[in-house]
mmCIF file of C-alpha atoms in Angstrom:
data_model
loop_
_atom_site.group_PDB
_atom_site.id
_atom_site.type_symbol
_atom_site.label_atom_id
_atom_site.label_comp_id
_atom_site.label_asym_id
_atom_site.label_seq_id
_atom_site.Cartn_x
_atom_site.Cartn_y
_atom_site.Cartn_z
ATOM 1 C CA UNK A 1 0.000 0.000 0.000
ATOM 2 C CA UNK A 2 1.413 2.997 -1.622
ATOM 3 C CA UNK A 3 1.740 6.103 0.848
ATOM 4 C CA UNK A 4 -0.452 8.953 0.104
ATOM 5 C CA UNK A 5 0.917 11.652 -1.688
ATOM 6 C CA UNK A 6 -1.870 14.393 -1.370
ATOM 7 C CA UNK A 7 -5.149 15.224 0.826
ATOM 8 C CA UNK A 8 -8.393 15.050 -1.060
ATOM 9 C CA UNK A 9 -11.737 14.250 -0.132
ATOM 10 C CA UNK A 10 -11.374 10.598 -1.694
ATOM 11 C CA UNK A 11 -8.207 10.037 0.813
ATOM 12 C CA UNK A 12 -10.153 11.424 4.193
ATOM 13 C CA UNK A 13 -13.267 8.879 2.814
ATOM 14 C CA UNK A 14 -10.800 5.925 2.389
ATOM 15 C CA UNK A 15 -9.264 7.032 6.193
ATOM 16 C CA UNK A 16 -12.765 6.955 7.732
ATOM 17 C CA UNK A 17 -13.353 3.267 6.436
ATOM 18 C CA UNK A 18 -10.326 2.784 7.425
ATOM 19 C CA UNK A 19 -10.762 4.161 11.200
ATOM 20 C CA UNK A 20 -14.105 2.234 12.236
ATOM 21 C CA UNK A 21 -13.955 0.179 14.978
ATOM 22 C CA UNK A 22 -10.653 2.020 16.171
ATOM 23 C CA UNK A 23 -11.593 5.741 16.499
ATOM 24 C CA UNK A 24 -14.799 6.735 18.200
ATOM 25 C CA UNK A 25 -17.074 8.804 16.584
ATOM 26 C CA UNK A 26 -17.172 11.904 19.388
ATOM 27 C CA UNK A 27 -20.494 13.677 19.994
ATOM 28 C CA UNK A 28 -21.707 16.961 19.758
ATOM 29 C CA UNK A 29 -22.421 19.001 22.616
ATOM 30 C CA UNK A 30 -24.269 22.058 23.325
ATOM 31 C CA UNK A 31 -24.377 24.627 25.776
ATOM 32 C CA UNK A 32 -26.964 27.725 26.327
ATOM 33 C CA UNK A 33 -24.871 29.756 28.249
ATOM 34 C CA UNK A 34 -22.127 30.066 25.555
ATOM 35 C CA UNK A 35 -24.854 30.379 23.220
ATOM 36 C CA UNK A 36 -25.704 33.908 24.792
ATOM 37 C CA UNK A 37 -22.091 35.145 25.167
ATOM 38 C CA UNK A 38 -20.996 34.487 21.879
ATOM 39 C CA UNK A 39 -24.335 35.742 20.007
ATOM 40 C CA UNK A 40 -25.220 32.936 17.948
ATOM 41 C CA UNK A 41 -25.823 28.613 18.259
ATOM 42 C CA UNK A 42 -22.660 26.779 19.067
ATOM 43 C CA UNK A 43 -22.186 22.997 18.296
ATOM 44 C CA UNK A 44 -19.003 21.380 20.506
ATOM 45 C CA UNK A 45 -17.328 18.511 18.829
ATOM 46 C CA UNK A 46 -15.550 16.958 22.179
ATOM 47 C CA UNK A 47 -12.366 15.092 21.027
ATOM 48 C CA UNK A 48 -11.684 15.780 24.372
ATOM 49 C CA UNK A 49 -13.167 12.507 24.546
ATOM 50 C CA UNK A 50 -11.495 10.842 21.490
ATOM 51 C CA UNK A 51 -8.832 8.005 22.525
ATOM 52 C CA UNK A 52 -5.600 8.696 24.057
ATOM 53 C CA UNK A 53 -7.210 12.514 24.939
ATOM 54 C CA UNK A 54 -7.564 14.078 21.562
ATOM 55 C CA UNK A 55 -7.789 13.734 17.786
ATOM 56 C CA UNK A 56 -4.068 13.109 17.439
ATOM 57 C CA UNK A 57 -4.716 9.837 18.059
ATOM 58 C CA UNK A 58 -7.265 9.826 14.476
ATOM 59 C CA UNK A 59 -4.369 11.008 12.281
ATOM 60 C CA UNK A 60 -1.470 8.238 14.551
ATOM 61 C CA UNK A 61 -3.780 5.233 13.657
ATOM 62 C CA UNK A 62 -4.032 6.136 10.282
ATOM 63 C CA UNK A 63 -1.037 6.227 9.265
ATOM 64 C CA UNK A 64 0.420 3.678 11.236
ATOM 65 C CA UNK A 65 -2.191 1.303 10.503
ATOM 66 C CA UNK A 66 -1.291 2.081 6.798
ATOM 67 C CA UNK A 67 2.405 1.871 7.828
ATOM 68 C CA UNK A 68 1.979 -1.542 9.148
ATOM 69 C CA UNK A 69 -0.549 -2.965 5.971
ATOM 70 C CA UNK A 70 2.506 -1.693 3.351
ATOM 71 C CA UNK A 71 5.487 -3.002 5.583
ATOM 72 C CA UNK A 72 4.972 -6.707 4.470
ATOM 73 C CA UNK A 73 6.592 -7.548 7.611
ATOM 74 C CA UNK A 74 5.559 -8.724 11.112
ATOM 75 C CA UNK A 75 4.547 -5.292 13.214
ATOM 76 C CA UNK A 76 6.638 -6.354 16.518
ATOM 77 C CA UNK A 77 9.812 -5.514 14.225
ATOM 78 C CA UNK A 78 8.801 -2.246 12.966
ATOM 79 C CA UNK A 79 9.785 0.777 15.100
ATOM 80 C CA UNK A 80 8.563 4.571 14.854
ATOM 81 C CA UNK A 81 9.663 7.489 15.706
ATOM 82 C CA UNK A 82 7.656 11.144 16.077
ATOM 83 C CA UNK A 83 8.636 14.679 17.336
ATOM 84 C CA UNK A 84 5.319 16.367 19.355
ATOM 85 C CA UNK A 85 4.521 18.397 21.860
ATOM 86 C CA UNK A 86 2.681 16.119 23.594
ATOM 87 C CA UNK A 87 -0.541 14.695 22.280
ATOM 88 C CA UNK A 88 0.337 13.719 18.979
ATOM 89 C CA UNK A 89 2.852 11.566 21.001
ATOM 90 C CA UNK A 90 0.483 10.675 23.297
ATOM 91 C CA UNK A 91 -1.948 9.410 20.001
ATOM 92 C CA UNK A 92 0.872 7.496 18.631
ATOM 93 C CA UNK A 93 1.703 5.568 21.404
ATOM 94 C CA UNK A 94 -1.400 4.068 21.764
ATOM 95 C CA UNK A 95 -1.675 3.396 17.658
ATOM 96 C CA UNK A 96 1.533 1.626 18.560
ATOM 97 C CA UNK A 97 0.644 -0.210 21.371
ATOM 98 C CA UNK A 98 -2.465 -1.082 19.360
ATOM 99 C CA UNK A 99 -0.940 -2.766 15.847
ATOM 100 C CA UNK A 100 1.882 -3.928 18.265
ATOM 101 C CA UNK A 101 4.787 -1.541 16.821
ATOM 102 C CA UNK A 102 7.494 -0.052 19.066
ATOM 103 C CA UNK A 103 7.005 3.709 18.953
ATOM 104 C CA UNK A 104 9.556 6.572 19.938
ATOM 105 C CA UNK A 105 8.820 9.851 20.794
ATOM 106 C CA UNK A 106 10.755 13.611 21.212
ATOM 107 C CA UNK A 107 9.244 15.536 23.186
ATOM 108 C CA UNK A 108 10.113 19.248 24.279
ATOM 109 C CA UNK A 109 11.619 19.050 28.161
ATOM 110 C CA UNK A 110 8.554 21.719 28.916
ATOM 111 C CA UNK A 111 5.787 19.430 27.811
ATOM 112 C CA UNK A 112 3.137 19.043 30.373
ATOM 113 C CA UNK A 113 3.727 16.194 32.804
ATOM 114 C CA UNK A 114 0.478 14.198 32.199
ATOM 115 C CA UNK A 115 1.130 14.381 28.330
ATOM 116 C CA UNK A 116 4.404 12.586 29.165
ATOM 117 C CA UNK A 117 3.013 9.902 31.233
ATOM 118 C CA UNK A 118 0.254 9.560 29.073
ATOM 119 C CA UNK A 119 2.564 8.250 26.201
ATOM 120 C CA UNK A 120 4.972 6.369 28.717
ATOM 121 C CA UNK A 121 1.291 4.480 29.933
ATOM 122 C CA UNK A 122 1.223 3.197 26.712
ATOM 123 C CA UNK A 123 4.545 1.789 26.254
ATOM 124 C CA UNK A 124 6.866 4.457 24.251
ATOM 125 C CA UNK A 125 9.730 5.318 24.382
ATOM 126 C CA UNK A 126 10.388 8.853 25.408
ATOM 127 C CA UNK A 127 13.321 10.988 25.069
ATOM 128 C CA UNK A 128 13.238 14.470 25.926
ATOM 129 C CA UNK A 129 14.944 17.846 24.697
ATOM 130 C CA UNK A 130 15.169 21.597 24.227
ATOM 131 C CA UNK A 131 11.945 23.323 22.831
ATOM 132 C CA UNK A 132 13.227 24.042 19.279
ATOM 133 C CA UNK A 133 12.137 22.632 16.160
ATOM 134 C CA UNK A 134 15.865 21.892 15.401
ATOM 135 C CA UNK A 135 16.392 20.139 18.307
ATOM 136 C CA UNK A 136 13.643 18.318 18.038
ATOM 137 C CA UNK A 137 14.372 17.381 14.539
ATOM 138 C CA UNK A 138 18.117 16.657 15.577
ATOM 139 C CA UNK A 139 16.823 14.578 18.398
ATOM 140 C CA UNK A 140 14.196 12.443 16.356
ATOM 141 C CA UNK A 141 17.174 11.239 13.683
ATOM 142 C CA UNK A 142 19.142 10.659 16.649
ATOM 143 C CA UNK A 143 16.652 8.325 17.592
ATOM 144 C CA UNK A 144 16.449 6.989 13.965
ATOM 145 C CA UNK A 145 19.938 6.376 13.479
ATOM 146 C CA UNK A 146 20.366 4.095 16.420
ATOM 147 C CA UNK A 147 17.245 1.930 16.223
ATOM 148 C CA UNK A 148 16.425 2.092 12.615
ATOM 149 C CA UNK A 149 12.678 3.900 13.034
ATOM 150 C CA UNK A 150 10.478 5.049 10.185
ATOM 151 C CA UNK A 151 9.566 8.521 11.375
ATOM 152 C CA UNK A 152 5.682 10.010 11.234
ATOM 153 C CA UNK A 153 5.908 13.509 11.554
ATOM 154 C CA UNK A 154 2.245 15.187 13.079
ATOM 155 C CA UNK A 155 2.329 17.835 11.154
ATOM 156 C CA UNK A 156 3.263 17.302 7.359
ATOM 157 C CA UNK A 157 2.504 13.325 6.721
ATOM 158 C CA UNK A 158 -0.748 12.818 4.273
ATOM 159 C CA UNK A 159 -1.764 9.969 6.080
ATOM 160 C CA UNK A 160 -1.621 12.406 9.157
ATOM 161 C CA UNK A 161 -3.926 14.951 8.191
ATOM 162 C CA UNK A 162 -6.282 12.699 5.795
ATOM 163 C CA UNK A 163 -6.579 10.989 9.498
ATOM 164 C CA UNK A 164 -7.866 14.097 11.179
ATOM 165 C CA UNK A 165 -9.942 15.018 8.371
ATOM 166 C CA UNK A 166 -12.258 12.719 9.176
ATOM 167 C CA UNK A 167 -14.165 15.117 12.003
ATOM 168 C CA UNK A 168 -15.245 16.962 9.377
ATOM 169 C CA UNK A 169 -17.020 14.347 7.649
ATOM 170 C CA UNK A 170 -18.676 13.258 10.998
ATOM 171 C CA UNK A 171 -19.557 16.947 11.579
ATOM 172 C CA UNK A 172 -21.385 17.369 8.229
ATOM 173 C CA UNK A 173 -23.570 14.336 9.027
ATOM 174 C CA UNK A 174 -23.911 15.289 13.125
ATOM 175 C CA UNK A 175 -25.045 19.093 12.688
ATOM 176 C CA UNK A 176 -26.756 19.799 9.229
ATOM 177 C CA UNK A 177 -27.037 23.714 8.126
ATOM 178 C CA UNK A 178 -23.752 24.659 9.777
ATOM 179 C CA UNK A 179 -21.992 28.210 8.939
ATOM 180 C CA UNK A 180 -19.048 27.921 9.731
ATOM 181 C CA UNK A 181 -16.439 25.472 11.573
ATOM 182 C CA UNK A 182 -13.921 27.022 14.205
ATOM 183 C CA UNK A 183 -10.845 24.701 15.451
ATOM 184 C CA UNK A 184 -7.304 25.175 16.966
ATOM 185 C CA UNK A 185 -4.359 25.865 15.120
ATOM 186 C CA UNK A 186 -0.807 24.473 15.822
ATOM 187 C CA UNK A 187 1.043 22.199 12.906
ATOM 188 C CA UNK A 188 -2.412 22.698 11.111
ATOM 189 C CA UNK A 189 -2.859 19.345 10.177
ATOM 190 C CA UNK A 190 -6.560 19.386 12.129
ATOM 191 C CA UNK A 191 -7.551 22.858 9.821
ATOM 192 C CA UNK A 192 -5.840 21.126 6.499
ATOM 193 C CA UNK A 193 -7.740 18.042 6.916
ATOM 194 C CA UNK A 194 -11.156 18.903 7.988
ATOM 195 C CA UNK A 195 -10.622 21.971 5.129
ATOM 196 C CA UNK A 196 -10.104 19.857 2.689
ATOM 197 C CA UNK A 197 -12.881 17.027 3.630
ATOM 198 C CA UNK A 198 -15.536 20.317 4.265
ATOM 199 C CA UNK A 199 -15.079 22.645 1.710
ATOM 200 C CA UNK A 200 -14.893 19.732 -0.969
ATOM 201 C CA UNK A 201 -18.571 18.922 0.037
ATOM 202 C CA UNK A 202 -19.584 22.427 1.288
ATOM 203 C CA UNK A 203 -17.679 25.280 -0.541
ATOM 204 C CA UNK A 204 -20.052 27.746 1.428
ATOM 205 C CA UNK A 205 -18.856 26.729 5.203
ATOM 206 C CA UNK A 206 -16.539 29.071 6.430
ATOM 207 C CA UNK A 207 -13.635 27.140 8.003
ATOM 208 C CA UNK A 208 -11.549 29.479 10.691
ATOM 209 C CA UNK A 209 -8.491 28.875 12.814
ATOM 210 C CA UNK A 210 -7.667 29.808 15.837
ATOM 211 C CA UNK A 211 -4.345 30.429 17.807
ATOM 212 C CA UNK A 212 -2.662 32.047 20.426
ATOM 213 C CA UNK A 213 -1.438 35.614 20.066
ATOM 214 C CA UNK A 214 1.705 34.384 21.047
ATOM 215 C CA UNK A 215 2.112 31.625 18.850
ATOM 216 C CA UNK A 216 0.443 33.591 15.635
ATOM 217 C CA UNK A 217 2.439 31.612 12.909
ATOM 218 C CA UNK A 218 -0.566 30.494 11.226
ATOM 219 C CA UNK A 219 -2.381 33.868 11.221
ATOM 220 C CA UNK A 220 1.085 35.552 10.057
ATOM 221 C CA UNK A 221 1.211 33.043 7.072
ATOM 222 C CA UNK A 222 -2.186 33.563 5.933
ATOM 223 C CA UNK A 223 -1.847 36.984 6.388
ATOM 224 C CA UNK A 224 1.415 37.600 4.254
ATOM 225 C CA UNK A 225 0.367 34.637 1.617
ATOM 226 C CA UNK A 226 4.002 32.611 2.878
ATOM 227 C CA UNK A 227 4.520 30.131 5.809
ATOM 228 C CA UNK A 228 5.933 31.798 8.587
ATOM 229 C CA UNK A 229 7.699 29.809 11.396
ATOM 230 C CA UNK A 230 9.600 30.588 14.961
ATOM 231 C CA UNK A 231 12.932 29.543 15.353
ATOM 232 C CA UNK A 232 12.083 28.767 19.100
ATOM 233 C CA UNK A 233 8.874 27.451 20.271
ATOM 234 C CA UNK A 234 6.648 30.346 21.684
ATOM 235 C CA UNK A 235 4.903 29.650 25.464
ATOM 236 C CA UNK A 236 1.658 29.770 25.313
ATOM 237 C CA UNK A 237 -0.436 28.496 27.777
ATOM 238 C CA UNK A 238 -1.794 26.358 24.932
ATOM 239 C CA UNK A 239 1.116 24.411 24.978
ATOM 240 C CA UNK A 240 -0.261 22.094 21.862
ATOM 241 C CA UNK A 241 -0.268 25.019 19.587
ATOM 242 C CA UNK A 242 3.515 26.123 20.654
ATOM 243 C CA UNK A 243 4.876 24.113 17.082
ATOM 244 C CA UNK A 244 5.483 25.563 13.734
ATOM 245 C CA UNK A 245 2.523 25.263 10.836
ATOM 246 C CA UNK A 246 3.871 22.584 8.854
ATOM 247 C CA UNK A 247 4.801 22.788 4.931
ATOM 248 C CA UNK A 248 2.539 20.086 3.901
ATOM 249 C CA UNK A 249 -0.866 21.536 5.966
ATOM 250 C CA UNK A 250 0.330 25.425 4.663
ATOM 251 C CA UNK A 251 -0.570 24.212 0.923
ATOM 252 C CA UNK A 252 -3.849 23.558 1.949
ATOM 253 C CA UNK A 253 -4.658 26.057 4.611
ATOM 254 C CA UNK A 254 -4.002 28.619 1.927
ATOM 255 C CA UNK A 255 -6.364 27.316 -0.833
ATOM 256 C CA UNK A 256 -9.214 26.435 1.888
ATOM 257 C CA UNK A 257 -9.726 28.438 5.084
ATOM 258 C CA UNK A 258 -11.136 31.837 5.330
ATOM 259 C CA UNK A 259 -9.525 33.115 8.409
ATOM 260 C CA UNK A 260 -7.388 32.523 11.519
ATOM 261 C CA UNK A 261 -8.036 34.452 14.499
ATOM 262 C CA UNK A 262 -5.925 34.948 17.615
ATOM 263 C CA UNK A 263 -6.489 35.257 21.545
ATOM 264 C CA UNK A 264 -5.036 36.349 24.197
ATOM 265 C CA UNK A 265 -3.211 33.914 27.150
ATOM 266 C CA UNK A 266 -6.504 35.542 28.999
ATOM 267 C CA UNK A 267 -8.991 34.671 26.661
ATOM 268 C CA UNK A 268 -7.607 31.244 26.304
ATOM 269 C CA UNK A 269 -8.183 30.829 30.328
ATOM 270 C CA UNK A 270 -11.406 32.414 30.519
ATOM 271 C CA UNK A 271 -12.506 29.596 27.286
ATOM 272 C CA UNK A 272 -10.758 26.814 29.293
ATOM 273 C CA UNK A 273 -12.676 28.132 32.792
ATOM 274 C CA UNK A 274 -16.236 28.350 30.858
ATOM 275 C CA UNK A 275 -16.252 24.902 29.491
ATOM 276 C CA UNK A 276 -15.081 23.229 33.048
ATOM 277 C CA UNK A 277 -17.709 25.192 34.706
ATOM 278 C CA UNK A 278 -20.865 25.740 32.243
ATOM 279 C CA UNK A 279 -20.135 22.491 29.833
ATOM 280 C CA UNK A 280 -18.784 20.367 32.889
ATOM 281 C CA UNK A 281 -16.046 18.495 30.245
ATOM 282 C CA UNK A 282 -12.517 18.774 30.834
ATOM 283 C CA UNK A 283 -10.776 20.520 28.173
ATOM 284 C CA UNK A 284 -6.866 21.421 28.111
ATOM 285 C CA UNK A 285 -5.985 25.367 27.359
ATOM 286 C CA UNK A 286 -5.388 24.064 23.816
ATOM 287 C CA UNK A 287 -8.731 22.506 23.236
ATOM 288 C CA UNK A 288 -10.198 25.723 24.325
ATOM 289 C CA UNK A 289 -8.525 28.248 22.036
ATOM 290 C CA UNK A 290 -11.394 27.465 19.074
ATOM 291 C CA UNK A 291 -13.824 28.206 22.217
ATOM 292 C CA UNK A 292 -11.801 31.719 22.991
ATOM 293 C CA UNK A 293 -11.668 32.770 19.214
ATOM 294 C CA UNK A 294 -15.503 32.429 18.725
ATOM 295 C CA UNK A 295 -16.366 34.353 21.541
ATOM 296 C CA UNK A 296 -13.767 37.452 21.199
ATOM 297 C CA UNK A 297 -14.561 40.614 19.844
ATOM 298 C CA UNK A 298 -12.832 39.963 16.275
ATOM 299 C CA UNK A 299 -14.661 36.930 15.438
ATOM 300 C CA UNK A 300 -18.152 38.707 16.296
ATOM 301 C CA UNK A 301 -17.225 41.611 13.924
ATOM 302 C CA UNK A 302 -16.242 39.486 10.991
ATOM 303 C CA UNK A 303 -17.940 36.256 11.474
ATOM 304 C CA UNK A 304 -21.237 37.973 12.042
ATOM 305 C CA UNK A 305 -23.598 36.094 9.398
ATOM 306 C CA UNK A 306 -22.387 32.841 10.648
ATOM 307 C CA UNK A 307 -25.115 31.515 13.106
ATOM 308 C CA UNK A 308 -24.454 27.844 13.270
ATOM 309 C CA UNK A 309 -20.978 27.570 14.508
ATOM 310 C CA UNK A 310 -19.398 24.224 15.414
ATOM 311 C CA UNK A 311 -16.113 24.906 17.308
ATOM 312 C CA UNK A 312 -13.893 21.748 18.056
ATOM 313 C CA UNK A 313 -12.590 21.017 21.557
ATOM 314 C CA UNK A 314 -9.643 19.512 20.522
ATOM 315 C CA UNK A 315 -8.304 17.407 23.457
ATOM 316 C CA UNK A 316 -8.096 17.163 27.045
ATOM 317 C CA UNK A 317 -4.757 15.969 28.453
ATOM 318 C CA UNK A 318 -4.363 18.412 31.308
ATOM 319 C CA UNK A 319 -2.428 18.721 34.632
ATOM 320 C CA UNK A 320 -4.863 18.425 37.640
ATOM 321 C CA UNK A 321 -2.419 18.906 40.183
ATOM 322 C CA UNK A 322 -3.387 22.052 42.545
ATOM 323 C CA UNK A 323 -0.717 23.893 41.448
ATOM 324 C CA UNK A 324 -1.166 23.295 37.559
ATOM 325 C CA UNK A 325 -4.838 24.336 38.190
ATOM 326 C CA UNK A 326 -3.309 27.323 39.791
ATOM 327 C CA UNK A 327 -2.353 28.970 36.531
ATOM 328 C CA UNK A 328 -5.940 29.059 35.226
ATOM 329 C CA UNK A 329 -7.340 30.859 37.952
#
């Protein structure tokens, strides 16, 4: 099985039949109160709840289950390798532990502590290191040169993103008459592959980003019509949107969404504090930023035709120690 070479709607359908029986098919959720503050109907598509914490873990089984079809040998003996942040990582391991694989994975050395043990709970191997995309890519072929791993980047690998595409297929069928479709921004595989699957069916749905102010790569590149990147990973509170917008996801960001908004580090806490205490579902600061960007100011002014809005709560891997729950407070 060849590896795929471009996203299309065809590749996202072939990933869905693919993904039954492995991913779950998250619900949408609703909530009155955020309704009223953000001025219009809101439809939450908790991968919060998706396995291993949040839709990483759609785009991971992909393409390792494809990895492991095309490798014509037994899985125990293949080996792979990823650089993440934490919950692509996190998605990976358990896809490993799943088809049986060994899986590696870089992680920055200021990752969140449960995002760590979450992929150590599954049985990969971690190494850590500095929070730069070079020394994460230095660290990764480290990692490749002594044990011989194939690596699956999170960001830029076809399989990846025609993974995650498949939310938006499931959110065309779970909310019909939508407007527009608001998610988190980091490596942009998420946006590229729910783009892609949604504005192949539905050219009319607005499909927005959403990132930290702080970590405003995305919004840079579609503003200047280039990729922008950050030599050193921004800190955002968000810590799952701190990585550079990848090549591969640029190419179709560019063609396919309308806008990317940004948010503060306070707007991000006040999204995270609203869901935990009007939606009752535990969402991590990154899951929230889609939450944050529909209810700011800017998205209100430009979005303002839009009245069915589904916004993605992208994962939920989050400290819960007193003092990490300090920081939102």
């Amino acid at each position: 099985m060849d590896s795929i070479n471009e996203v299309t709607l065809e590749t996202v359908k072939k990933a869905t039949s693919t993904l039954s029986g492995h991913v779950i098919r998250t619900p949408i959720q609703t909530c009155d109160t955020l309704d009223l503050l953000s001025g219009r109907r809101l439809f939450f598509k908790c991968e919060n709840f998706q396995k291993s914490g949040s839709f990483k873990f759609r785009g991971a089984c992909h393409a390792l289950s494809r990895l492991v079809s095309a490798n014509g040998t037994t899985p125990h003996r293949l080996q792979v390798v990823a650089g993440s942040t934490g919950n692509f990582a996190c998605g990976l391991a358990m896809a490993a532990e799943l088809f049986g694989v060994t899986a590696h994975v870089v992680m920055p050395n200021n990752s969140p502590e449960c995002k760590r043990q979450t992929a150590l709970s599954y049985g990969a191997d971690l190494t850590l290191c500095e929070p730069t995309a070079q020394d994460i890519a230095q660290t990764v072929k480290q990692v490749q040169d002594v044990t011989g791993a194939v690596f699956i980047s999170g960001g830029n690998n076809p399989d990846v993103i025609s993974g995650h595409g498949t939310m938006g297929l499931e959110l065309l069928r779970q909310v019909p008459n939508l407007d527009a479709v608001v998610m988190p921004v980091g490596t942009g595989g998420m946006l590229s592959g729910v783009s892609v699957a949604i504005k192949s069916i539905c050219p009319e749905i607005r499909i927005y980003g959403a990132e930290p102010e702080v970590a405003n790569d995305a919004a840079m590149s579609l503003s200047k019509g280039e990729r922008c990147t950050f030599a050193r990973f921004p800190q955002s509170i968000a810590d799952g949107l701190n990585g550079n917008i990848g090549p591969v996801p640029w190419t179709y960001i560019q063609s396919y969404v309308d806008n990317i908004f940004t948010v503060s580090e306070d707007e991000i806490k006040n999204a995270t504090r609203l869901v935990w205490e009007k939606m009752k579902l535990v969402v991590e600061p990154s899951g929230a930023v889609g939450v944050a960007a529909v209810l700011s100011d800017s998205f209100k002014a430009q979005a303002g035709g839009c009245r069915n809005v589904a916004v993605i709560l992208s994962g939920g891997n989050v400290d819960l120690q007193v003092d990490k729950l300090s920081e939102f407070l």
